[in-house]
JSON list of C-alpha atoms in Angstrom, two decimals:
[
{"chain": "A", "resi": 1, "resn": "UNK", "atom": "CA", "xyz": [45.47, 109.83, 76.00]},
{"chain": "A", "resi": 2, "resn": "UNK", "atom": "CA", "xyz": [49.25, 110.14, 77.22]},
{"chain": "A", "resi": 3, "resn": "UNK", "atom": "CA", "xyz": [51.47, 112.63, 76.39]},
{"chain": "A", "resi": 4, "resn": "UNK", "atom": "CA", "xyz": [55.47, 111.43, 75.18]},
{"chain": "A", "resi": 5, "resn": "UNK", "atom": "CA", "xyz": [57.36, 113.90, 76.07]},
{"chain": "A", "resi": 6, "resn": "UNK", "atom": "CA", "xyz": [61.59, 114.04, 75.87]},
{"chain": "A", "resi": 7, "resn": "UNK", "atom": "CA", "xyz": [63.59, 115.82, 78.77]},
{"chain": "A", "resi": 8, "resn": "UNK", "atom": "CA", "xyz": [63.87, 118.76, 77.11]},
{"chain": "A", "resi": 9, "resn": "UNK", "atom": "CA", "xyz": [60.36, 119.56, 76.87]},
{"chain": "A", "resi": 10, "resn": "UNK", "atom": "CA", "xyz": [59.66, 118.55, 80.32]},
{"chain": "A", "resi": 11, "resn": "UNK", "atom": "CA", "xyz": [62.30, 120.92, 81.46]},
{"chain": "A", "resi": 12, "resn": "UNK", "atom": "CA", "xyz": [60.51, 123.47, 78.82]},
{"chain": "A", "resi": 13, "resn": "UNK", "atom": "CA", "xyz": [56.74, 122.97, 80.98]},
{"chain": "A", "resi": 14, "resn": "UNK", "atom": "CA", "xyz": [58.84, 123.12, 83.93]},
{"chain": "A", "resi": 15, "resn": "UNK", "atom": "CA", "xyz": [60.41, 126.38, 83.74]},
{"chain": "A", "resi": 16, "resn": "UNK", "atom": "CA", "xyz": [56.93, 127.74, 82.36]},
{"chain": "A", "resi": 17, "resn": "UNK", "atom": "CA", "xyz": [54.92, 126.70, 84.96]},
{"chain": "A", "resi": 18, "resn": "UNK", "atom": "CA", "xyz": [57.75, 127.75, 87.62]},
{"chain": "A", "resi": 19, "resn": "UNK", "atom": "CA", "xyz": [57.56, 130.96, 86.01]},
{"chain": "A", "resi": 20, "resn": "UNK", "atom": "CA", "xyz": [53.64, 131.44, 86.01]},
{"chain": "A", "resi": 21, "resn": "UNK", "atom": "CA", "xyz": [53.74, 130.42, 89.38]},
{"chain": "A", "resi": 22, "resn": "UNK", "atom": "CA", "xyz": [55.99, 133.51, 90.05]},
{"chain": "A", "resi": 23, "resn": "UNK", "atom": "CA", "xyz": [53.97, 136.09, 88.49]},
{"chain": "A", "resi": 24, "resn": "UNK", "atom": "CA", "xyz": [50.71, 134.35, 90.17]},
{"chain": "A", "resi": 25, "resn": "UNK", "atom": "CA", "xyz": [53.03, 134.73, 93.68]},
{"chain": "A", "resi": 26, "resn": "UNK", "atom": "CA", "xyz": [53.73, 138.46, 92.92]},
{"chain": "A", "resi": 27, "resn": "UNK", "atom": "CA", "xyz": [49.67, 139.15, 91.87]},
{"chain": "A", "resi": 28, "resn": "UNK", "atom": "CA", "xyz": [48.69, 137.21, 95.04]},
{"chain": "A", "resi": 29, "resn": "UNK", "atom": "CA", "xyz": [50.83, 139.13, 97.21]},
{"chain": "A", "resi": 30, "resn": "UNK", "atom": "CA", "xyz": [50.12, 142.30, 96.17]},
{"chain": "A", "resi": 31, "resn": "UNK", "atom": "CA", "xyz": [46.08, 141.81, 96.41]},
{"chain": "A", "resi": 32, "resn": "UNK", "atom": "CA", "xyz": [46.97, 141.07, 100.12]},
{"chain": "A", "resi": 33, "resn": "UNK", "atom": "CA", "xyz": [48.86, 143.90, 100.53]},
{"chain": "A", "resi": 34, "resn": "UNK", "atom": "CA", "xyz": [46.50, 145.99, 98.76]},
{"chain": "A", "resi": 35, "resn": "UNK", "atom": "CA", "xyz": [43.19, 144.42, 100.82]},
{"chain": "A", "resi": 36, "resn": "UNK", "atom": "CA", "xyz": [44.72, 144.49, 104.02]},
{"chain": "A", "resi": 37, "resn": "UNK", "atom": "CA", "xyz": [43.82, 148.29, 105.43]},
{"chain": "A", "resi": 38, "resn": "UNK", "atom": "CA", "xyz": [39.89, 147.40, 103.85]},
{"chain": "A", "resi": 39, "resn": "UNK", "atom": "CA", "xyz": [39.60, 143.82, 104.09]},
{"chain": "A", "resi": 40, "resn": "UNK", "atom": "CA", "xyz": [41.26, 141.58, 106.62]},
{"chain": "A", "resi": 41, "resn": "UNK", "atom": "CA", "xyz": [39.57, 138.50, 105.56]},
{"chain": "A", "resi": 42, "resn": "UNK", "atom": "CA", "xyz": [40.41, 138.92, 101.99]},
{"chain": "A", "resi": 43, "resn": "UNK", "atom": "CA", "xyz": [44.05, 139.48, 102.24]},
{"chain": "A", "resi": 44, "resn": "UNK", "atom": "CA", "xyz": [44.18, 136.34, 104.42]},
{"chain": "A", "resi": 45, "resn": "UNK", "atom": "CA", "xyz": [42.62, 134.83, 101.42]},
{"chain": "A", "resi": 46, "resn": "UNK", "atom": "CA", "xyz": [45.39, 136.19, 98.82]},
{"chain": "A", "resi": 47, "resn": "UNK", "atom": "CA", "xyz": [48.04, 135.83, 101.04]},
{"chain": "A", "resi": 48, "resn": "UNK", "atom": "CA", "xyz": [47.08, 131.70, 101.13]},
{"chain": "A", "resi": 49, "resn": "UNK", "atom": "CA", "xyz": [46.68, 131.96, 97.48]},
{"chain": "A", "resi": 50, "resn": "UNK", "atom": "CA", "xyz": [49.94, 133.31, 97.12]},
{"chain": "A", "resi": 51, "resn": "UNK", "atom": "CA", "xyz": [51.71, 130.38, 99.82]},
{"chain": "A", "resi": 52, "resn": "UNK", "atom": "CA", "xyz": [49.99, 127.68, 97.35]},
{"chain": "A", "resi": 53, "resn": "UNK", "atom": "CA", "xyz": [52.02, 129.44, 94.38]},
{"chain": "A", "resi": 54, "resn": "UNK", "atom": "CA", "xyz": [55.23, 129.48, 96.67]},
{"chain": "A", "resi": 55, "resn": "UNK", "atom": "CA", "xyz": [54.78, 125.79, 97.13]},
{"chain": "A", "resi": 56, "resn": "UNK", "atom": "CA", "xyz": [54.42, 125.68, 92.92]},
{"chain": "A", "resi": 57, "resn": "UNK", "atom": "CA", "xyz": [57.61, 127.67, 92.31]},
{"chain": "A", "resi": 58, "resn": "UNK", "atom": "CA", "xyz": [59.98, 125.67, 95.63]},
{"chain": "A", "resi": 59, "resn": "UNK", "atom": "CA", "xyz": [59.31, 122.07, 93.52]},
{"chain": "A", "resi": 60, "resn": "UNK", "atom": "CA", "xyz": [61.21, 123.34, 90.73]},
{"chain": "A", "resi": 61, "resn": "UNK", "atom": "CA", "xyz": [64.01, 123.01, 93.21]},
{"chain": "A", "resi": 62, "resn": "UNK", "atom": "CA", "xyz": [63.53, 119.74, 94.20]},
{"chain": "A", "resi": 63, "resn": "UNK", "atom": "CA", "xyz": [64.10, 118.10, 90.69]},
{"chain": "A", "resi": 64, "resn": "UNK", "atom": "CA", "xyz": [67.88, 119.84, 90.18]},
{"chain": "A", "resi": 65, "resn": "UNK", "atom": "CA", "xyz": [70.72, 117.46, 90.36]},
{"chain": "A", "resi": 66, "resn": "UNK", "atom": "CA", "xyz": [72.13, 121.00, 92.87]},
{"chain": "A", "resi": 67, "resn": "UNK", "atom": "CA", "xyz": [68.84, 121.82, 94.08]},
{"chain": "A", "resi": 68, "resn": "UNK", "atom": "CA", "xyz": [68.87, 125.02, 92.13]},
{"chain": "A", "resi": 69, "resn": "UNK", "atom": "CA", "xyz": [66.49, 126.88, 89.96]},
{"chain": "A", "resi": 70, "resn": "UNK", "atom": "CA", "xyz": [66.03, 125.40, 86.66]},
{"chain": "A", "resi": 71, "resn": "UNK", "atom": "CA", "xyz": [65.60, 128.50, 84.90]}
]
């Protein structure tokens, strides 16, 4: 089944997921920093994790007309 969405609600999932993405950047990033004294291999992990969220969070700059944050 498809989904018919208008602009605005588009923009709406946008900015949520952009902002999800941020927190999940944050989380990520501070697991890494937390693992790295104990657990090289892990914070490698979270610090990936946390690029893949980056990469979530830059797109929402891609699709503004100024190549700005949506939110």
């Amino acid at each position: 089944m498809t989904d018919v969405v208008d602009s605005d609600e588009l923009l709406r999932r946008m900015h949520r997921a952009r902002s999800c993405a941020l927190e999940e950047r944050r989380s990520w990033r501070a697991r890494s920093e937390e693992l790295r004294p104990t657990d090289q291999e892990g914070s490698r992990d979270a610090a990936v994790r946390a690029v893949a969220y980056e990469a979530v969070v830059r797109v929402g700059h891609v699709g503004h007309p100024r190549g700005r944050s949506w939110g």
